[in-house]
């Protein structure tokens, strides 16, 4: 089979590993990456007690384009039943991990059970070992990565958790390649997959591989890759993207009045010029791309906060959620906060949302120094650092913040649920959407909870008129929810298409050259639609998700934008609900958001239809 390797089934409880070939159905109907994580977890769903139980299944899957000559093919999907939301969760990371896994002849790791003692997995050229990690337990990710990299010299890739993962903080993340100097250090950040690793006594996964991905038509793939590269280099946004990466979005979002500021109270930040892409260019030390990429996203900046020195990459989501959202006024402060989050191993989007929520509670007098243990003010990097540390260690007030903003607001009460910025228990990422109904719909209907990576529709709001709730916006959201996750299925970066405007049909051509099976983009998009419906079925089976769960925080409907050209704007609850019902109808779902039996059968999900309808 061209384009695919093997699957390693690992049972940590008994220490056994079984290797099996990828079957045609999994390969061609679910493609890889996110498609595989969703399908494998769906098949195990009835056996899973909850996200932190040994019965949960951690699936790590590459895509058929990962590790090939196609640019941007360095993505890996980490999926499980999320301990944070209680429904299917996944997170995508670049770097080198997926490429090394593919070179080792393995496309996917399916990890079950719980190791009797702290352990790590080592994979090399088709061999899988479960090794003792007692000497790594209690260390943060930077130290774990360093020790394993010293042990496995040469070209290895390492995924690890920090103390937050060990403590099973519900939004703990996984770090990939902290000390791989040449290439990007990334995170599988969202939905608490790091906590799943911790619950399994799994500290890290190290991978080495010396093989190559078997491609059906290498010359055709090279030809497609040449056309792809030409489009990238000719893109009018290539130069600024190369210089600033995602940090160019800081200025853009501020100008668009969509930059989350002071826990989404405002949409513009008065100190934006201190933390935007141009501020980055003045202080950045160097850049690090993902593997096989000519557009580096990670731009490294220094920090020196009260004698704590270091350097780390910054990007838009962290800069917005840890910067303007908290009132931090320098990239050095943001970099320090990012360093702490990465080293302890917590998602920066969720952590930034939680800290912003706590700061607003202080602002409103709902929380005091007596409640938390120290005073908290907007823009105070010291209190930001303390909150990160006690959260990661689950100490004192950190026991509450470790639960995420939804549960935290429920514990505090007193009307704080209004400004706890989440959907389905997952914190909203860095775009204010009160004047962007398509983006609001994207957040409300995202299958894992509020996350921009599934459907970044705010540019369409700006393109066609930001105040409308029309069917065209619904159509755009649905299209984005198919094409953007498709990149995660293929194992490639979406930013070439999103930011540089390359022809998405090239991805279908590359897939065809790799696998030897001719497919069109529309055929691939239909498979992505299948996965979208499958994850919806899982949410319904686990938590009876329906229309009331596809709803935004009260702030979006009750608190108008306070300033700027969008001053006074807020979402209309009535119009948004009608928009949501239109979305259901166009998806082939009923008025409560349940995929119809006919729709599931149309997509080849007969088993899922039987589970829902008998």
XYZ file of C-alpha atoms in Angstrom:
614
model
C 0.000 0.000 0.000
C 1.553 3.287 -1.120
C 1.559 6.245 1.260
C 0.824 4.252 4.405
C 2.828 2.311 6.987
C 1.749 0.392 10.067
C -0.245 0.969 13.271
C 1.255 0.196 16.689
C -1.306 -0.930 19.272
C 0.274 -0.378 22.696
C -1.209 -1.618 25.971
C 0.582 0.113 28.829
C -1.110 -2.048 31.446
C 0.487 -5.304 30.351
C 3.390 -3.808 28.402
C 2.463 -5.482 25.128
C 2.642 -4.001 21.629
C 1.087 -5.338 18.440
C 1.963 -3.999 14.988
C -0.581 -4.259 12.204
C -0.911 -3.030 8.661
C -3.280 -0.195 7.809
C -6.444 -1.599 6.234
C -8.003 -0.119 3.110
C -11.126 1.154 4.868
C -9.234 3.168 7.471
C -6.746 4.468 4.920
C -9.044 5.515 2.119
C -12.261 6.384 3.925
C -10.685 8.301 6.847
C -7.384 9.297 5.165
C -5.215 9.760 8.284
C -4.498 12.238 11.085
C -7.724 13.634 12.528
C -9.777 11.151 10.536
C -8.010 8.251 12.210
C -8.089 9.685 15.727
C -11.836 10.286 15.418
C -12.656 6.873 13.947
C -10.493 4.845 16.342
C -11.841 6.676 19.397
C -15.410 6.251 18.090
C -14.871 2.495 17.841
C -13.665 2.423 21.480
C -16.217 4.914 22.823
C -18.493 2.442 24.581
C -15.561 1.129 26.646
C -14.274 4.542 27.803
C -15.322 5.567 31.316
C -14.004 9.128 31.191
C -11.063 11.175 29.937
C -8.729 10.325 32.831
C -9.655 6.657 33.185
C -7.256 3.952 31.913
C -9.999 2.917 29.483
C -9.464 6.130 27.504
C -7.535 5.675 24.267
C -4.764 8.041 23.205
C -4.373 8.040 19.435
C -1.412 9.708 17.734
C -1.818 9.736 13.965
C 0.083 11.114 11.011
C -1.343 11.714 7.541
C -0.377 10.357 4.124
C 1.363 13.632 3.206
C 3.391 13.678 6.447
C 7.074 12.972 5.899
C 6.925 13.190 2.103
C 8.494 15.733 -0.231
C 5.342 17.856 -0.084
C 5.908 21.146 1.723
C 4.261 21.600 5.079
C 3.885 17.847 5.493
C 4.977 17.689 9.117
C 1.732 17.555 11.066
C 0.627 15.031 13.705
C -2.755 14.648 15.397
C -3.136 13.743 19.086
C -6.664 12.637 20.005
C -8.617 11.161 22.938
C -11.827 11.606 24.845
C -11.126 15.028 26.328
C -10.891 15.215 30.140
C -11.653 18.928 29.832
C -14.881 18.769 27.813
C -16.030 15.160 28.173
C -16.410 14.812 24.398
C -14.025 13.933 21.585
C -10.922 16.125 21.651
C -7.836 16.485 19.533
C -4.890 18.765 18.985
C -2.517 19.172 16.072
C 1.211 19.884 16.184
C 3.952 20.496 13.628
C 7.687 20.075 14.013
C 9.383 16.756 13.359
C 7.556 14.154 15.453
C 5.232 12.867 12.737
C 8.013 12.730 10.181
C 10.221 10.642 12.484
C 7.292 8.348 13.230
C 6.669 7.821 9.521
C 10.361 7.209 8.900
C 10.174 4.558 11.611
C 7.518 2.817 9.488
C 4.620 3.656 11.802
C 1.749 5.970 10.932
C -0.219 5.730 14.151
C 0.162 4.880 17.832
C -2.950 3.602 19.636
C -2.171 3.715 23.364
C -4.438 1.990 25.886
C -4.378 1.243 29.592
C -2.168 2.655 32.312
C 1.443 1.797 33.026
C 2.011 0.396 36.545
C 4.823 2.935 37.033
C 6.014 6.105 35.245
C 7.053 5.089 31.746
C 7.987 6.401 28.332
C 7.667 4.870 24.878
C 10.605 4.564 22.505
C 10.023 3.889 18.807
C 12.779 3.148 16.283
C 12.396 1.618 12.820
C 9.372 -0.512 13.599
C 10.450 -1.431 17.126
C 8.413 -0.208 20.112
C 9.678 -0.274 23.703
C 8.044 0.733 26.987
C 10.768 1.991 29.312
C 11.058 3.157 32.913
C 10.561 6.912 33.384
C 10.998 7.136 37.156
C 14.015 9.401 36.627
C 11.907 11.741 34.462
C 8.794 11.953 36.635
C 8.529 15.294 38.402
C 10.498 17.111 35.695
C 9.186 19.730 33.328
C 9.203 19.296 29.574
C 12.448 21.134 28.820
C 14.367 18.851 31.199
C 12.671 15.672 29.970
C 13.421 16.542 26.368
C 17.052 17.268 27.185
C 17.613 13.992 29.038
C 16.009 11.834 26.365
C 17.782 13.693 23.578
C 21.109 13.007 25.279
C 20.228 9.323 25.564
C 19.018 8.887 22.003
C 21.661 10.867 20.145
C 21.090 11.833 16.567
C 17.908 12.637 14.737
C 15.186 11.856 17.254
C 11.904 13.589 18.079
C 10.362 13.747 21.538
C 6.830 14.414 22.774
C 6.617 14.986 26.523
C 4.425 16.307 29.305
C 5.415 18.594 32.143
C 4.293 18.622 35.756
C 0.801 19.789 34.739
C 0.296 16.603 32.746
C 1.425 14.496 35.688
C -0.975 16.371 37.959
C -3.721 15.843 35.369
C -4.542 19.511 34.958
C -7.552 19.276 32.653
C -5.957 21.420 29.940
C -2.430 20.033 30.117
C -0.643 19.999 26.768
C 2.075 17.943 25.085
C 5.386 19.536 24.097
C 7.187 18.362 20.991
C 10.933 18.827 20.426
C 11.770 21.435 23.051
C 15.533 21.247 22.447
C 15.605 20.489 18.741
C 17.374 23.738 17.904
C 17.025 23.633 14.143
C 13.283 23.075 13.980
C 10.163 24.336 15.661
C 9.220 23.525 19.250
C 5.465 22.993 19.223
C 2.564 21.904 21.380
C -0.453 19.691 21.023
C -2.157 22.300 23.125
C -5.912 22.001 23.277
C -8.490 19.707 24.945
C -6.188 18.310 27.685
C -4.402 15.540 25.795
C -1.383 16.031 28.095
C -3.589 15.100 31.060
C -4.509 11.879 29.266
C -0.815 11.029 28.984
C -0.347 11.790 32.677
C -3.316 9.634 33.647
C -1.623 6.742 31.861
C 1.701 7.257 33.687
C 3.151 8.079 30.269
C 5.782 10.818 30.500
C 7.119 10.932 26.971
C 7.392 9.327 23.543
C 10.739 9.339 21.727
C 10.987 8.434 18.045
C 13.807 7.713 15.614
C 13.483 6.480 12.047
C 15.762 5.888 9.090
C 13.280 4.732 6.456
C 11.273 6.590 3.830
C 7.587 6.847 3.026
C 6.745 4.674 0.029
C 5.239 6.912 -2.676
C 3.387 5.628 -5.756
C 4.594 8.322 -8.178
C 7.613 10.246 -6.824
C 8.112 12.264 -9.998
C 4.498 13.404 -10.043
C 4.770 14.387 -6.388
C 7.902 16.432 -7.094
C 6.138 18.163 -9.973
C 3.134 19.045 -7.784
C 5.491 20.233 -5.031
C 7.311 22.509 -7.512
C 4.048 24.166 -8.561
C 3.072 24.473 -4.906
C 6.367 26.154 -4.013
C 6.064 28.545 -6.951
C 2.670 29.710 -5.716
C 4.068 30.240 -2.220
C 7.021 32.305 -3.410
C 4.794 34.400 -5.686
C 2.254 35.128 -2.945
C 2.008 38.846 -2.112
C 1.927 37.979 1.615
C 5.002 35.729 1.527
C 7.512 38.382 2.610
C 5.666 39.667 5.684
C 4.653 36.137 6.662
C 8.285 35.070 6.505
C 9.267 38.052 8.669
C 6.461 37.928 11.247
C 4.632 34.607 10.980
C 1.322 34.538 12.824
C 2.390 37.632 14.755
C 1.238 39.776 11.840
C -2.284 38.928 13.024
C -1.867 41.041 16.182
C -2.002 44.324 14.277
C -4.634 42.938 11.889
C -6.962 41.822 14.686
C -6.544 45.116 16.535
C -7.413 47.092 13.399
C -10.360 44.785 12.776
C -11.529 45.431 16.359
C -11.400 41.730 17.158
C -8.367 41.528 19.461
C -9.410 40.062 22.848
C -8.533 42.638 25.469
C -9.076 42.440 29.229
C -10.959 39.130 29.070
C -12.893 40.049 25.918
C -14.243 43.247 27.464
C -12.639 45.323 24.703
C -11.660 44.676 21.103
C -8.693 47.035 20.745
C -5.543 47.246 22.868
C -3.943 50.577 23.692
C -0.459 49.033 23.856
C -0.744 46.934 20.705
C 2.344 48.473 19.075
C 4.463 47.016 21.888
C 3.396 43.434 21.193
C 2.686 43.209 17.443
C 4.681 41.779 14.556
C 6.711 44.941 14.069
C 7.697 44.917 17.740
C 8.722 41.299 17.165
C 10.988 42.206 14.263
C 12.932 44.615 16.482
C 13.893 42.026 19.104
C 13.658 38.556 17.563
C 16.786 36.452 17.782
C 16.114 33.903 15.032
C 13.343 31.835 13.487
C 12.585 28.110 13.460
C 10.387 26.457 10.826
C 8.616 23.155 10.988
C 10.258 20.444 8.945
C 10.116 20.826 5.168
C 8.777 24.378 5.382
C 9.977 27.656 3.833
C 7.674 29.872 5.889
C 8.877 29.836 9.517
C 6.148 30.430 12.105
C 8.231 30.299 15.280
C 10.076 33.560 15.954
C 12.317 33.416 19.007
C 12.485 36.362 21.422
C 14.375 36.830 24.706
C 12.898 37.444 28.139
C 14.359 38.669 31.414
C 11.771 38.898 34.186
C 13.231 39.591 37.631
C 16.426 37.774 36.744
C 14.728 34.829 35.050
C 16.280 34.807 31.604
C 15.621 32.731 28.550
C 14.240 32.680 25.039
C 11.208 31.136 23.391
C 9.000 31.501 20.341
C 5.900 33.688 20.253
C 2.868 33.476 17.967
C -0.523 35.122 17.657
C -2.812 33.044 19.870
C -0.458 33.142 22.856
C 0.348 36.827 22.323
C -3.332 37.751 22.245
C -4.522 35.532 25.096
C -1.489 36.211 27.316
C -0.865 39.749 26.091
C -3.780 42.041 25.296
C -6.228 39.741 27.094
C -4.242 40.160 30.341
C -2.899 43.649 29.795
C 0.763 42.631 29.487
C 2.737 45.355 27.769
C 5.836 43.729 26.276
C 6.808 40.725 24.228
C 9.357 39.858 26.898
C 6.579 39.466 29.483
C 4.472 37.442 27.062
C 7.456 35.235 26.204
C 8.074 34.564 29.897
C 4.433 33.594 30.448
C 4.616 31.383 27.378
C 7.798 29.750 28.652
C 6.163 28.880 31.970
C 3.085 27.466 30.235
C 5.160 25.340 27.872
C 7.573 24.093 30.512
C 4.851 23.151 32.990
C 2.788 21.930 30.055
C -0.498 23.866 29.909
C -2.408 25.227 26.932
C -1.700 28.956 26.563
C -5.155 29.733 25.114
C -6.964 28.177 28.057
C -4.479 29.514 30.615
C -4.799 33.035 29.205
C -8.576 32.781 29.343
C -8.526 31.581 32.949
C -6.145 34.323 34.103
C -8.213 36.958 32.283
C -11.339 35.628 33.980
C -9.667 35.768 37.413
C -8.417 39.297 36.728
C -11.926 40.417 35.846
C -13.219 38.790 39.028
C -10.711 40.940 40.940
C -11.718 43.990 38.909
C -15.359 43.447 39.888
C -14.567 42.638 43.543
C -15.831 39.062 43.221
C -12.435 37.620 44.180
C -9.918 39.117 46.604
C -6.378 38.487 47.769
C -7.806 36.383 50.594
C -9.440 34.023 48.054
C -6.397 33.509 45.843
C -3.447 34.075 48.148
C -2.063 37.127 46.377
C -3.334 40.263 44.687
C -3.989 40.225 40.931
C -4.149 43.215 38.604
C -4.297 43.703 34.858
C -0.803 43.809 33.348
C 0.990 42.310 36.369
C 3.434 39.688 35.054
C 4.290 38.498 38.558
C 0.712 37.497 39.360
C 0.443 35.914 35.892
C 3.506 33.785 36.627
C 2.183 32.794 40.059
C -1.187 31.760 38.645
C 0.482 29.604 35.996
C 2.657 27.882 38.608
C -0.074 27.148 41.174
C -2.374 25.971 38.393
C 0.203 23.578 36.952
C 0.968 22.214 40.419
C -2.690 22.256 41.514
C -1.761 24.081 44.691
C -4.177 26.252 46.700
C -6.414 28.289 44.413
C -4.670 26.499 41.547
C -6.782 23.447 42.314
C -9.764 25.425 41.003
C -8.042 27.062 38.037
C -6.726 23.646 36.958
C -10.320 22.705 36.081
C -10.741 25.238 33.267
C -12.825 28.395 33.103
C -16.219 26.656 32.855
C -15.831 24.669 36.062
C -14.030 27.568 37.766
C -16.942 29.933 37.086
C -19.406 27.304 38.322
C -17.428 27.011 41.570
C -17.299 30.798 42.072
C -20.838 31.565 40.886
C -22.101 35.113 41.560
C -22.887 35.724 37.889
C -19.365 35.000 36.680
C -20.660 32.479 34.143
C -21.527 35.487 31.974
C -17.880 36.282 31.264
C -16.429 32.760 31.424
C -15.457 32.672 27.761
C -15.964 29.100 26.578
C -18.170 26.853 24.476
C -18.773 23.241 25.571
C -16.095 23.696 28.237
C -13.300 24.721 25.845
C -12.097 28.305 26.125
C -12.644 30.598 23.137
C -9.481 31.376 21.203
C -8.253 34.820 20.277
C -10.942 36.559 18.190
C -13.694 38.748 19.580
C -16.773 37.953 17.509
C -19.531 40.260 18.710
C -19.273 42.042 15.353
C -18.555 38.860 13.395
C -21.538 36.442 13.281
C -19.811 33.907 11.010
C -16.919 33.645 13.455
C -19.411 33.387 16.298
C -21.101 30.477 14.504
C -17.682 28.875 13.979
C -16.995 28.923 17.709
C -20.489 27.782 18.685
C -20.525 24.763 16.372
C -16.875 23.649 16.589
C -16.908 19.942 17.330
C -14.317 20.021 20.141
C -15.505 23.275 21.735
C -14.591 26.833 20.796
C -11.478 26.760 18.613
C -10.501 28.818 15.574
C -8.565 26.131 13.733
C -11.704 24.401 12.434
C -13.278 27.476 10.839
C -11.565 30.870 10.767
C -14.554 32.704 9.301
C -13.865 36.217 10.570
C -12.189 37.245 7.310
C -15.443 36.404 5.512
C -17.374 38.588 7.960
C -15.098 41.475 7.048
C -15.295 40.688 3.344
C -19.077 40.612 2.947
C -20.211 42.863 5.801
C -19.602 42.042 9.391
C -23.071 42.570 10.804
C -25.074 40.150 8.653
C -26.427 36.715 9.649
C -27.143 35.484 6.133
C -27.113 31.989 4.661
C -23.912 32.753 2.770
C -22.104 32.972 6.107
C -23.525 29.635 7.161
C -22.344 28.125 3.869
C -18.869 29.572 4.421
C -18.605 28.184 7.956
C -19.606 24.703 6.785
C -17.100 24.809 3.930
C -14.330 25.889 6.284
C -15.282 23.131 8.735
C -14.605 20.647 5.960
C -11.512 22.023 4.272
C -9.523 23.129 7.310
C -9.857 19.794 9.170
C -8.988 18.068 5.878
C -5.446 19.422 6.218
C -5.267 17.762 9.646
C -6.369 14.498 8.030
C -3.723 14.758 5.313
C -0.973 15.678 7.788
C -0.122 19.088 6.339
C -0.125 22.701 7.494
C -3.180 24.751 6.535
C -1.383 28.112 6.616
C -0.131 27.842 3.034
C -3.752 27.873 1.908
C -5.081 30.287 4.522
C -2.349 32.914 4.486
C -0.549 32.446 1.160
C -3.451 31.502 -1.051
C -2.159 28.318 -2.680
C -4.610 26.292 -4.777
C -6.187 23.647 -2.494
C -6.539 21.267 -5.458
C -2.782 20.739 -5.209
C -3.339 18.799 -1.993
C -5.599 16.349 -3.808
C -2.999 16.001 -6.557
C -0.304 15.306 -3.974
C -2.480 12.717 -2.225
C -3.117 11.011 -5.566
C 0.600 10.919 -6.390
C 1.472 9.495 -2.980
C -1.218 6.810 -2.777
C -1.659 5.993 -6.451
C -5.409 6.526 -6.118
C -6.794 9.429 -8.136
C -9.068 11.627 -6.042
C -10.477 15.109 -6.391
C -10.592 17.800 -3.738
C -14.374 17.446 -3.549
C -14.041 13.728 -2.822
C -11.620 14.459 -0.006
C -13.932 17.134 1.372
C -16.766 14.598 1.508
C -14.592 12.363 3.673
C -13.880 15.335 5.938
C -17.636 15.933 6.214
C -17.980 12.298 7.305
C -15.530 12.886 10.160
C -17.337 16.081 11.201
C -20.585 14.145 11.538
C -18.851 11.306 13.364
C -17.437 13.632 16.045
C -20.925 15.147 16.434
C -22.341 11.680 16.980
C -19.718 11.054 19.663
C -20.641 14.292 21.455
C -24.302 13.269 21.420
C -23.560 9.764 22.647
C -21.331 11.009 25.489
C -23.097 14.184 26.634
C -26.344 14.489 24.644
C -25.003 17.648 22.970
C -27.782 19.691 21.327
C -28.711 23.263 20.457
C -28.311 24.600 23.999
C -24.656 23.486 23.954
C -23.980 25.242 20.637
C -24.318 28.561 22.399
C -21.930 31.380 23.247
C -21.234 33.136 26.576
C -23.791 35.686 27.724
C -21.211 38.463 27.280
C -21.486 38.100 23.512
C -25.230 38.880 23.612
C -25.387 41.313 26.529
C -22.203 43.407 26.601
C -21.810 45.692 23.563
C -18.383 46.561 22.199
C -17.365 49.615 24.262
C -15.430 51.666 21.694
C -14.256 52.073 18.112
C -16.185 51.798 14.862
C -18.090 48.784 16.227
C -19.061 50.580 19.435
C -22.447 49.421 20.717
C -22.462 46.201 18.676
C -23.325 42.867 20.244
C -24.700 39.629 18.871
C -28.460 39.331 18.488
C -29.537 36.198 20.341
C -32.632 35.787 18.169
C -30.776 36.183 14.874
C -27.974 33.944 16.034
C -30.372 31.145 16.992
C -31.993 31.400 13.558
C -28.507 31.273 12.016
C -27.759 28.177 14.068
C -30.966 26.482 12.907
C -30.062 27.313 9.305
C -26.686 25.702 9.923
C -28.390 22.529 11.178
C -30.699 22.408 8.175
C -27.870 22.861 5.691
C -25.869 20.145 7.422
C -28.746 17.675 7.235
C -29.295 17.740 10.996
C -32.575 18.151 12.858
C -33.620 21.348 14.666
C -31.762 20.281 17.841
C -28.496 19.561 16.043
C -28.823 15.777 15.739
C -27.542 14.367 12.413
C -30.459 12.716 10.681
C -30.416 9.004 9.941
C -30.493 9.778 6.229
C -27.466 12.073 6.468
C -25.412 9.516 8.361
C -26.255 6.785 5.863
C -25.403 9.139 2.979
C -21.943 9.584 4.523
C -21.403 5.868 5.015
C -21.931 6.025 8.773
C -24.539 3.273 9.019
C -23.203 2.023 12.353
C -23.450 5.511 13.865
C -26.992 5.837 12.514
C -27.924 2.557 14.187
C -26.474 3.742 17.525
C -28.535 6.931 17.407
C -31.742 5.599 15.889
C -31.733 1.858 16.482
